[in-house]
Coordinates of C-alpha atoms and ligand atoms in Angstrom, one line a residue:
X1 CA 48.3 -16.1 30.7
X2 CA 48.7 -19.9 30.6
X3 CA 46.8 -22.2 33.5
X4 CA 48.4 -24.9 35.1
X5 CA 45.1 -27.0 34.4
X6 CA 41.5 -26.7 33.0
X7 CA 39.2 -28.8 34.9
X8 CA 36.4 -30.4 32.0
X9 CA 33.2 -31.3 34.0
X10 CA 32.1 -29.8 37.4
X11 CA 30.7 -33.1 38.7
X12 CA 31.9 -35.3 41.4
X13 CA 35.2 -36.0 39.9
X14 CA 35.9 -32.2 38.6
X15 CA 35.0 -31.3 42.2
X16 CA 37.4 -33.8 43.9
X17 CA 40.4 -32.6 41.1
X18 CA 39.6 -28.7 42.2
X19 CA 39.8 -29.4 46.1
X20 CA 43.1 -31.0 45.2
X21 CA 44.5 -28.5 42.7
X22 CA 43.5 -25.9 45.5
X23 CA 45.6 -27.4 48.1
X24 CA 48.3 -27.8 45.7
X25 CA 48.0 -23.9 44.8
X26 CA 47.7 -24.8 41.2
X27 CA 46.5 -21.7 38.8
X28 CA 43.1 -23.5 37.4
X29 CA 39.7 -23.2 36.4
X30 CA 36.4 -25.6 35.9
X31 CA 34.7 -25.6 32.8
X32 CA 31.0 -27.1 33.5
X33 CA 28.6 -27.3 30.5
X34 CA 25.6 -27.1 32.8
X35 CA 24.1 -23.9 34.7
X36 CA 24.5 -25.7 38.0
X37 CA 27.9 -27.9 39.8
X38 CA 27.5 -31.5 40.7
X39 CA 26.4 -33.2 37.1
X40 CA 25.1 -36.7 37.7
X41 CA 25.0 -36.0 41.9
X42 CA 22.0 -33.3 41.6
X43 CA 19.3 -32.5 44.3
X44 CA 16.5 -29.9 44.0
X45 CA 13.8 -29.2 46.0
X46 CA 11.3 -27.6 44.0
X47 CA 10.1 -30.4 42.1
X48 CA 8.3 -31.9 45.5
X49 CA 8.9 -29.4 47.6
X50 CA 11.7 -31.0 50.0
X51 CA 15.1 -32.4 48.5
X52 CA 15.3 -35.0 45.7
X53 CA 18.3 -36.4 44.8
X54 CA 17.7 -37.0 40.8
X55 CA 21.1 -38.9 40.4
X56 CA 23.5 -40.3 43.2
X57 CA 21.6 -40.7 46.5
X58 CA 23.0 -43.0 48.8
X59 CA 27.2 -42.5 50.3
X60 CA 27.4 -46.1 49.1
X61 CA 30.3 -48.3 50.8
X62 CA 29.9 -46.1 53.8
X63 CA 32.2 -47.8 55.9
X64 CA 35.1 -47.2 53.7
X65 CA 33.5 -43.5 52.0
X66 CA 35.5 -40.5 52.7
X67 CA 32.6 -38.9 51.8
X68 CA 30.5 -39.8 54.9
X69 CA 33.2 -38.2 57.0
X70 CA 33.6 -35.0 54.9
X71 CA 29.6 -34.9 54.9
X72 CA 29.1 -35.5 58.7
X73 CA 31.8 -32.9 59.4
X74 CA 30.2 -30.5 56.9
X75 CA 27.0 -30.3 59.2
X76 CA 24.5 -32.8 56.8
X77 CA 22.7 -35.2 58.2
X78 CA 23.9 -39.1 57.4
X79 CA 21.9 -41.7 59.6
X80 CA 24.3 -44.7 61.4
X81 CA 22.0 -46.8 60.4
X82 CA 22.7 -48.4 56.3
X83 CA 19.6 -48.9 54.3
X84 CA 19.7 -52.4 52.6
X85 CA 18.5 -51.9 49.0
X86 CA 18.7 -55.4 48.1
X87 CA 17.8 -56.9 51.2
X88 CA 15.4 -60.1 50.4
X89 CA 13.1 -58.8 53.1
X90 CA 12.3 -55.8 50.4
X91 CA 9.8 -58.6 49.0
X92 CA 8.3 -58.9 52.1
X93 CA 4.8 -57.5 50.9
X94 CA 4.8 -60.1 48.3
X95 CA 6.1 -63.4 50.0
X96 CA 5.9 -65.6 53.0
X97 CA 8.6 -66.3 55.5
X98 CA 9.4 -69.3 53.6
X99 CA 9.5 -67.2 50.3
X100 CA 11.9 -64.6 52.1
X101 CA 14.2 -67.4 53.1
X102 CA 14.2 -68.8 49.5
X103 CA 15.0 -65.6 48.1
X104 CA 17.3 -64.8 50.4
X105 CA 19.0 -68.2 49.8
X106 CA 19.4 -67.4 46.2
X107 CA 20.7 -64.1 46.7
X108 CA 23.2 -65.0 48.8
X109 CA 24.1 -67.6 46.2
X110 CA 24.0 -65.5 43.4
X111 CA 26.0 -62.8 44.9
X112 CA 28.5 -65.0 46.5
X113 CA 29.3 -66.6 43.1
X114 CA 29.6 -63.0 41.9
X115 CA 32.2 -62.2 44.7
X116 CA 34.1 -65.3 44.5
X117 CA 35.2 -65.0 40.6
X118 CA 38.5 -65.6 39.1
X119 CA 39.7 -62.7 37.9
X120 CA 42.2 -64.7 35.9
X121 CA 39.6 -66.5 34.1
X122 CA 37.6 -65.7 30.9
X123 CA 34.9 -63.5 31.9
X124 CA 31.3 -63.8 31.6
X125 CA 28.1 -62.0 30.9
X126 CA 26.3 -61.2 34.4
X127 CA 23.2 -63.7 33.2
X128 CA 25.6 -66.2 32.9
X129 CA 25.9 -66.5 36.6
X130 CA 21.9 -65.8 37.6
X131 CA 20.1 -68.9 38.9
X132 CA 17.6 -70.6 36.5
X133 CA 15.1 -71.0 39.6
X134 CA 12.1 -68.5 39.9
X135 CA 14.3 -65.8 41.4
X136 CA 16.3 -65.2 38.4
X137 CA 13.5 -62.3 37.5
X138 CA 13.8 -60.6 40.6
X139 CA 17.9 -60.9 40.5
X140 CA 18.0 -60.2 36.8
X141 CA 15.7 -57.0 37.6
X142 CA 18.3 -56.6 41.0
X143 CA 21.4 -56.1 38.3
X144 CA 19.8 -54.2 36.1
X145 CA 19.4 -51.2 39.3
X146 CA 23.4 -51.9 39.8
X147 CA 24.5 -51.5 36.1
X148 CA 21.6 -50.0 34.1
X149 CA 22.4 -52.6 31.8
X150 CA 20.1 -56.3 30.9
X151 CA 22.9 -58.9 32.1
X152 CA 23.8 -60.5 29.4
X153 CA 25.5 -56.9 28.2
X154 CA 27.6 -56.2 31.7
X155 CA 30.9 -58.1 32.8
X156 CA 30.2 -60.2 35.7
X157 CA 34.6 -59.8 36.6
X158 CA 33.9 -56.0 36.5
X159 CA 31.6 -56.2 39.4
X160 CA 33.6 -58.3 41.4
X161 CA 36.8 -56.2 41.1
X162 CA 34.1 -53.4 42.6
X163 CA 35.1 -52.9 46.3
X164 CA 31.5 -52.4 47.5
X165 CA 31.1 -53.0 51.0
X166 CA 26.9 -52.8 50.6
X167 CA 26.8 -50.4 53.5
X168 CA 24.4 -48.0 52.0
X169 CA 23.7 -44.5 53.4
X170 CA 21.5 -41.6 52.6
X171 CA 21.4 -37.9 53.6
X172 CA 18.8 -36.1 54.3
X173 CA 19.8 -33.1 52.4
X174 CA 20.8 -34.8 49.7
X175 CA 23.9 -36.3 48.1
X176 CA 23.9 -33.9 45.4
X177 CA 23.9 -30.9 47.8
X178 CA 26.7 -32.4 49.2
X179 CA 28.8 -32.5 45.8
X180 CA 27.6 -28.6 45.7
X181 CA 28.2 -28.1 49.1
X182 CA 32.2 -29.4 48.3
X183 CA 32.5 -26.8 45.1
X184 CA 32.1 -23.7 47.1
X185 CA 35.4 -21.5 46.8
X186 CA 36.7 -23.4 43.9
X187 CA 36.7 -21.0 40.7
X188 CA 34.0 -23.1 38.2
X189 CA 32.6 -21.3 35.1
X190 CA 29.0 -22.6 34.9
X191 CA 26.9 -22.4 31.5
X192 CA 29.9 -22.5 29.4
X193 CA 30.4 -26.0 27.3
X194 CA 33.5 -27.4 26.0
X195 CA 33.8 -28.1 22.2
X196 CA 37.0 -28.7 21.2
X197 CA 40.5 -29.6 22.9
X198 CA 43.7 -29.2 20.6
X199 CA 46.5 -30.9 22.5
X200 CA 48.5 -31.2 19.5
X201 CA 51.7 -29.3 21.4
X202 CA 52.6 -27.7 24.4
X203 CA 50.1 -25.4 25.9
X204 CA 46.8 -27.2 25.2
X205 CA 44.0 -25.1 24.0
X206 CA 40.7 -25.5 25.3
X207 CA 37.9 -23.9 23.3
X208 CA 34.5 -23.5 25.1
X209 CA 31.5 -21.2 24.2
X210 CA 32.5 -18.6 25.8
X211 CA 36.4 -18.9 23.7
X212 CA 39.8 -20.7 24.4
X213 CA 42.0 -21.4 27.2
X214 CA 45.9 -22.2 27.4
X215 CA 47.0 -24.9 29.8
X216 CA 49.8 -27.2 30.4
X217 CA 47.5 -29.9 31.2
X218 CA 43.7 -30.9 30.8
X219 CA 42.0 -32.9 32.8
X220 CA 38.4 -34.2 31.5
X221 CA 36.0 -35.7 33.5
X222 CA 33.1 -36.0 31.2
X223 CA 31.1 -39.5 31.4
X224 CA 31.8 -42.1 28.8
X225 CA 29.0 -41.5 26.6
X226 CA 29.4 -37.8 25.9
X227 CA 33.0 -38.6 25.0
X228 CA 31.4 -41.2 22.1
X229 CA 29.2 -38.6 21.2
X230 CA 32.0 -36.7 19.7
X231 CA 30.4 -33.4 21.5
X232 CA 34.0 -32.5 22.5
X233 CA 36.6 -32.4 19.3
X234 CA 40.0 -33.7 20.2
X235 CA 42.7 -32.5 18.1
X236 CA 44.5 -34.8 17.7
X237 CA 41.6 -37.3 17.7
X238 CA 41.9 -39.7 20.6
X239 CA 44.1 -42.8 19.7
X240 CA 42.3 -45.6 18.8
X241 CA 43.1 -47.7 22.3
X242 CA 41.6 -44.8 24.2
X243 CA 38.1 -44.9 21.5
X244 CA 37.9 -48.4 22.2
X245 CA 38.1 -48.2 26.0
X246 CA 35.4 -45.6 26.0
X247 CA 32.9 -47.9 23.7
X248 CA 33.7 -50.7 26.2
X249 CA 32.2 -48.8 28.9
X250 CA 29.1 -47.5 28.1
X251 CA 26.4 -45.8 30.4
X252 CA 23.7 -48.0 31.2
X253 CA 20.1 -46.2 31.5
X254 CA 18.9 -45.8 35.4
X255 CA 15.7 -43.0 36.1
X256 CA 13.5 -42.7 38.8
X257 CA 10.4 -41.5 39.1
X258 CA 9.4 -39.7 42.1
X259 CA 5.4 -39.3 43.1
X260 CA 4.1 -37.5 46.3
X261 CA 2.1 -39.0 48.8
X262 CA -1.2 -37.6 50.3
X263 CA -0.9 -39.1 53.8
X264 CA 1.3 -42.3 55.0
X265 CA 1.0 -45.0 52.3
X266 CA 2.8 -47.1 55.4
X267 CA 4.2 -46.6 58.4
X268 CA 7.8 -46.1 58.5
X269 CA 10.3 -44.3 56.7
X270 CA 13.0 -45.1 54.9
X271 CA 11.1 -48.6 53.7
X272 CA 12.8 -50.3 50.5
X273 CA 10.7 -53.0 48.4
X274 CA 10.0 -54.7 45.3
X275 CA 7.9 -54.3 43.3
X276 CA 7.5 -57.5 42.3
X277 CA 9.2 -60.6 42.5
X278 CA 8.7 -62.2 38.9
X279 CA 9.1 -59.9 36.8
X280 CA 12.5 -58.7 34.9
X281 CA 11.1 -54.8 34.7
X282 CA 10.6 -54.7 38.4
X283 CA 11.2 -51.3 40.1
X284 CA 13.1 -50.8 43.1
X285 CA 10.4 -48.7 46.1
X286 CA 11.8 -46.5 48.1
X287 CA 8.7 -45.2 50.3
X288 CA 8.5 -41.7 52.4
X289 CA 12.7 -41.6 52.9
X290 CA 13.2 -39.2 55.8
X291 CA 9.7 -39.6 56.4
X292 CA 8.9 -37.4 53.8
X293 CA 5.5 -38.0 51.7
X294 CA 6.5 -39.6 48.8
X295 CA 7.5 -42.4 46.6
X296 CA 11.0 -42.9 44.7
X297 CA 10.6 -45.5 42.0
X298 CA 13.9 -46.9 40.8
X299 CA 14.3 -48.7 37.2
X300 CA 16.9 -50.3 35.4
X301 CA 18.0 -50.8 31.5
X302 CA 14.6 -51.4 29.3
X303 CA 12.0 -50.9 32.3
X304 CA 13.8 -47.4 32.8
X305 CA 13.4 -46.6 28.8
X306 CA 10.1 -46.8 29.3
X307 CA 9.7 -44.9 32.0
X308 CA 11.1 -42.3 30.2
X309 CA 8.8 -42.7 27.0
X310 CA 6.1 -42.7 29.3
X311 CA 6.3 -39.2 30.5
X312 CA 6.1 -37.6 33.5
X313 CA 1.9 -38.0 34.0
X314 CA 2.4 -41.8 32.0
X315 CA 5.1 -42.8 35.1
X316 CA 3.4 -41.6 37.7
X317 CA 0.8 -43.8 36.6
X318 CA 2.7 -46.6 36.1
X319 CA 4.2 -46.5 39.7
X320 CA 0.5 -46.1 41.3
X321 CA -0.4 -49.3 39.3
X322 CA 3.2 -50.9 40.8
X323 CA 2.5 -49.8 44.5
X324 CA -1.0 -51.3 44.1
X325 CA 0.5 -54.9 43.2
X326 CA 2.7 -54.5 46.0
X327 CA -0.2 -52.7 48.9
X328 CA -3.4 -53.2 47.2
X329 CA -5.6 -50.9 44.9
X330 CA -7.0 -48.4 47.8
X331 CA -3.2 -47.2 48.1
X332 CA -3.1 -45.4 44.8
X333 CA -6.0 -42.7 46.0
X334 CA -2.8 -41.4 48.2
X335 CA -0.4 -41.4 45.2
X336 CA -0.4 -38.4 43.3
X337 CA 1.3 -37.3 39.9
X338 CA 4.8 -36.8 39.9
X339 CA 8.3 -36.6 38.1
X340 CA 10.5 -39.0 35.4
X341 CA 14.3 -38.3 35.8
X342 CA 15.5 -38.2 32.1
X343 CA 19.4 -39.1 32.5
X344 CA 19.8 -40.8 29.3
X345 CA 17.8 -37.4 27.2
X346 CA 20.1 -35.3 29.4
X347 CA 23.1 -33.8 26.5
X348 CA 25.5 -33.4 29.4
X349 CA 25.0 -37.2 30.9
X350 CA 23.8 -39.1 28.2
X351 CA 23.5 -42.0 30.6
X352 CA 23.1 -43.0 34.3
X353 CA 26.6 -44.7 34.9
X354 CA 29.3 -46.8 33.5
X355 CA 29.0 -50.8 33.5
X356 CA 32.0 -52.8 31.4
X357 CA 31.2 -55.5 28.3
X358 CA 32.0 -58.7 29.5
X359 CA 35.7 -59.3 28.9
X360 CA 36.5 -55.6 29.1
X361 CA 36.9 -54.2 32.8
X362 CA 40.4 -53.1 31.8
X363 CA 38.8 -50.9 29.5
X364 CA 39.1 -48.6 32.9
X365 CA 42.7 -48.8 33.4
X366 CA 42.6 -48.0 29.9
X367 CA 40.3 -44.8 30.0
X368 CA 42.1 -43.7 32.8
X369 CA 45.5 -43.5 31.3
X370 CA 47.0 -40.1 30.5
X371 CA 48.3 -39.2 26.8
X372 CA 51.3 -37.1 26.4
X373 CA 51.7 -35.6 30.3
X374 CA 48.8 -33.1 28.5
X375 CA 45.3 -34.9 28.6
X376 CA 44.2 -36.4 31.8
X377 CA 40.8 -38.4 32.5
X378 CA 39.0 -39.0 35.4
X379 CA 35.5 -39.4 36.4
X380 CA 33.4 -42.6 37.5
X381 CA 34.5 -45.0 35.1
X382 CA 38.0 -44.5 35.4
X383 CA 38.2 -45.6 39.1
X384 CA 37.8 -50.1 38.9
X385 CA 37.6 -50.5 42.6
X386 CA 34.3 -47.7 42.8
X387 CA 33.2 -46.8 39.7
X388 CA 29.2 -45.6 39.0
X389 CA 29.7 -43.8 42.4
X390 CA 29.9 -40.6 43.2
X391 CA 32.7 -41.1 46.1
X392 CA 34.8 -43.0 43.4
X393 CA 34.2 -40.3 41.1
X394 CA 35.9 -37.8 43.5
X395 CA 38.4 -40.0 44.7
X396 CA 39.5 -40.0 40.7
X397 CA 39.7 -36.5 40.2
X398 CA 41.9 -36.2 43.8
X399 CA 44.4 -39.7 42.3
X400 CA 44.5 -37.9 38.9
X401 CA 45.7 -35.0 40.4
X402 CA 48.2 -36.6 42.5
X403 CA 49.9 -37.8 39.2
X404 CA 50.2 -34.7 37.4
X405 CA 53.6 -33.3 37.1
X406 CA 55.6 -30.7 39.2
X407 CA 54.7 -27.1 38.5
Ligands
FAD501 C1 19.9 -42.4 38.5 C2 21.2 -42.4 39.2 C3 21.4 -43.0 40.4 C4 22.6 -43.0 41.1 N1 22.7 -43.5 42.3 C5 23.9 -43.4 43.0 C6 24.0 -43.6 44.4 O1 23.0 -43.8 45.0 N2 25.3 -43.5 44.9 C7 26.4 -43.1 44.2 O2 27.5 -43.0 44.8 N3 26.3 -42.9 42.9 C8 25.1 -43.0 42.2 N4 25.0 -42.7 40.9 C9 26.2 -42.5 40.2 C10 26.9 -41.1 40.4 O3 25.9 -40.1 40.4 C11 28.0 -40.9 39.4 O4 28.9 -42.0 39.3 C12 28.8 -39.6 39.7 O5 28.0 -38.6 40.0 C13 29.6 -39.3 38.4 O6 30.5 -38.2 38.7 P1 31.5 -37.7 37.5 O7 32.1 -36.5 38.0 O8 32.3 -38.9 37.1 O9 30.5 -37.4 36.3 P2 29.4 -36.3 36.2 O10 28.7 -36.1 37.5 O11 28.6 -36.6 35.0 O12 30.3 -35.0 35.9 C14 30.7 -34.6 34.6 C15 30.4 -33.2 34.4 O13 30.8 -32.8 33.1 C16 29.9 -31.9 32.5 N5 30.0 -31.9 31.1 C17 29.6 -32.7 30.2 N6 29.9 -32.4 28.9 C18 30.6 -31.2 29.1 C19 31.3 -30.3 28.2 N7 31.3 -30.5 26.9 N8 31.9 -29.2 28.7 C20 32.0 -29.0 30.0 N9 31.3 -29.8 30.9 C21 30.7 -30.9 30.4 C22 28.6 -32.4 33.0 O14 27.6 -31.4 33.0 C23 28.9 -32.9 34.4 O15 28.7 -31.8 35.4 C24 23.8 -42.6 40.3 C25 23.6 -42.0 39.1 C26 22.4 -41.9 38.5 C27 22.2 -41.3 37.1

């Protein structure tokens, strides 16, 4: 019997589009490539023994997130209080007040230039707009944690038509439990990969391992990369407008690593720093979050290649050698070995989250645009005013919904 819709992609967006095509009463399934729900929003706890969030962490705009609400309601724990990941005082180790106010002069600078661009204008590269004082390291390294990308790749207009507000929250269970949380009830088939999608005519075909579906409409939420990678076969192939779009927003490559502690390297939880403030591959520290004994090292475009060619045992000792710049050698006795995300390796990912080439932000608008009233596309990098979150991702897979037509 014929669907209404097939759902590609079980991640934030998928999620968001099966809550909606519940309400609606819509007859549909989820098709998600992985064994698990939840894609680039993942927490386990076995790794370290307490959660980890591998991918999304923090509800970010949390003052505008429906998520937080949802969450909150939902029994998980989401602190008042934001966390301020790229607050100059996270160089406090390294600088004096005088530094911090520097920095923080720059910063403000920097971003406020960032905020205040003319979207009618050409646009620029990001390092266009970075300062040529001794900050421009830190804030080059700064961008690189936002878009995964080395500024002179990532459209400085696409990051001011973002509607962050900066208010930054965690949850102590974990974003990706959350997204989990969310796809209980809705009907996802797990392990089973999509290959090919014939929407040639009425009643699209969609073939997975496990064989083929009819629907009147598809609705793919698969990130950016995977649909350059050709893994899914689109018959007809995509027109070129669409191609294009998808090669103007690439994935930029963001990993943490993640190392336990053996007793308090500080005191405090939840404590952000840098870990260094001249250096283009500096890491972002995020040290015993929810007081829990570990370290979450966060790097951006080359720095987090390397990470990844390092290894799990080859990070670990790369972040004990960082959190000794920052809090001296005797700290790394109470750093143990730990773990490398490996987004960019990952088939199903291929890449931590979208980021437009200068000049192209409408590349989204584009991506985002359905073909025929058959093939639908949502996910992170179709939503301009949050993409590379997971709230925007399932606010895209709701909108798309919304625009589908009558039963
Ligand atoms: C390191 C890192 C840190 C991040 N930090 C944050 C953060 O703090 N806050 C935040 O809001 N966001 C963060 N993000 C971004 C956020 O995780 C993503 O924007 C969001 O999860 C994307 O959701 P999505 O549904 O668009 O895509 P995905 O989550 O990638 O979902 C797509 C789904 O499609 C599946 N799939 C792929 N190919 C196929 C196929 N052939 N057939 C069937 N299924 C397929 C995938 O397995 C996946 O489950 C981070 C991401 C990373 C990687």
């Amino acid at each position: 019997m014929e669907l209404d819709t097939v759902v590609v992609g079980a991640g934030a967006a998928g999620i968001g589009a099966g809550l909606a095509l519940q309400k609606a009463a819509r007859r549909f399934v989820i098709l998600e490539a992985r064994d698990r729900v939840g894609g680039r929003a993942w927490t386990e706890s076995t790794s370290l023994g307490f959660p980890i969030d591998h991918g999304g962490q923090f509800l970010h705009s949390g003052d505008i997130n429906p998520l937080v609400t949802v969450a909150r309601t939902a029994g998980f724990h989401v602190p008042e209080t934001p966390e301020d990941w790229t607050a100059s005082s996270n160089a406090a180790p390294l600088l004096d007040d005088t530094g911090i106010r520097q920095l923080a002069h720059a910063s403000k600078a920097f971003f406020g230039k960032l905020g205040r661009i003319d979207l009618d204008r050409p646009d620029q590269p990001v390092a266009a707009l970075l300062p040529r004082s001794r900050w421009r390291p830190l804030l080059h390294a700064v961008m690189t944690f936002i878009s995964g990308a080395t500024p002179a790749r990532a459209s400085s207009a696409d990051l001011a038509a973002d509607s962050n507000t900066d208010i930054d929250l965690p949850i102590r269970e974990g974003l990706g439990a959350l997204v989990a949380h969310l796809a209980r009830g809705l009907p996802v088939h797990t392990a089973t990969p999509v290959t090919e999608i014939d929407w040639s005519r009425a009643g699209v075909r969609v073939t997975s391992t496990t064989g083929t579906l009819r629907c009147k409409h598809v609705l793919v939420t698969v990130p950016t990369n995977v649909l350059a990678s050709g893994a899914i076969a689109f018959t007809p192939a995509l027109p070129a407008a669409k191609q294009t779009a998808i090669a103007q927003l690439p994935q930029g490559v963001n990993e943490k690593v993640f190392v336990p502690l053996s007793g308090a390297l500080i005191d405090g939880e939840n404590v952000n720093a840098y870990s260094s403030v001249s250096s283009e591959d500096a890491c972002h520290l995020q040290i015993q979050p929810f007081g829990r004994p570990c370290v979450m090292g966060y790097f951006g475009a080359e720095a987090a290649q390397e990470i990844v060619r390092l290894g799990d045992a080859g990070a670990s000792d790369l972040l004990r050698s960082r959190l000794a710049d920052v809090y001296g050698s005797a700290s790394a006795k109470r750093v143990g070995n730990g773990i490398v995300t490996q987004w960019a390796q990952d088939p199903y990912a291929l890449g931590a989250y979208s980021y437009a080439l200068p000049g192209e932000r409408a590349a989204r608008d584009v991506l985002a645009e359905p073909l025929a009233d058959r093939l639908y596309f949502a996910g992170e990098a179709t939503y301009p005013a949050h993409y590379a979150t997971v709230h925007g991702a399932f606010m895209s897979g709701q909108a798309c919904v919304a625009t589908l037509p009558a039963p």
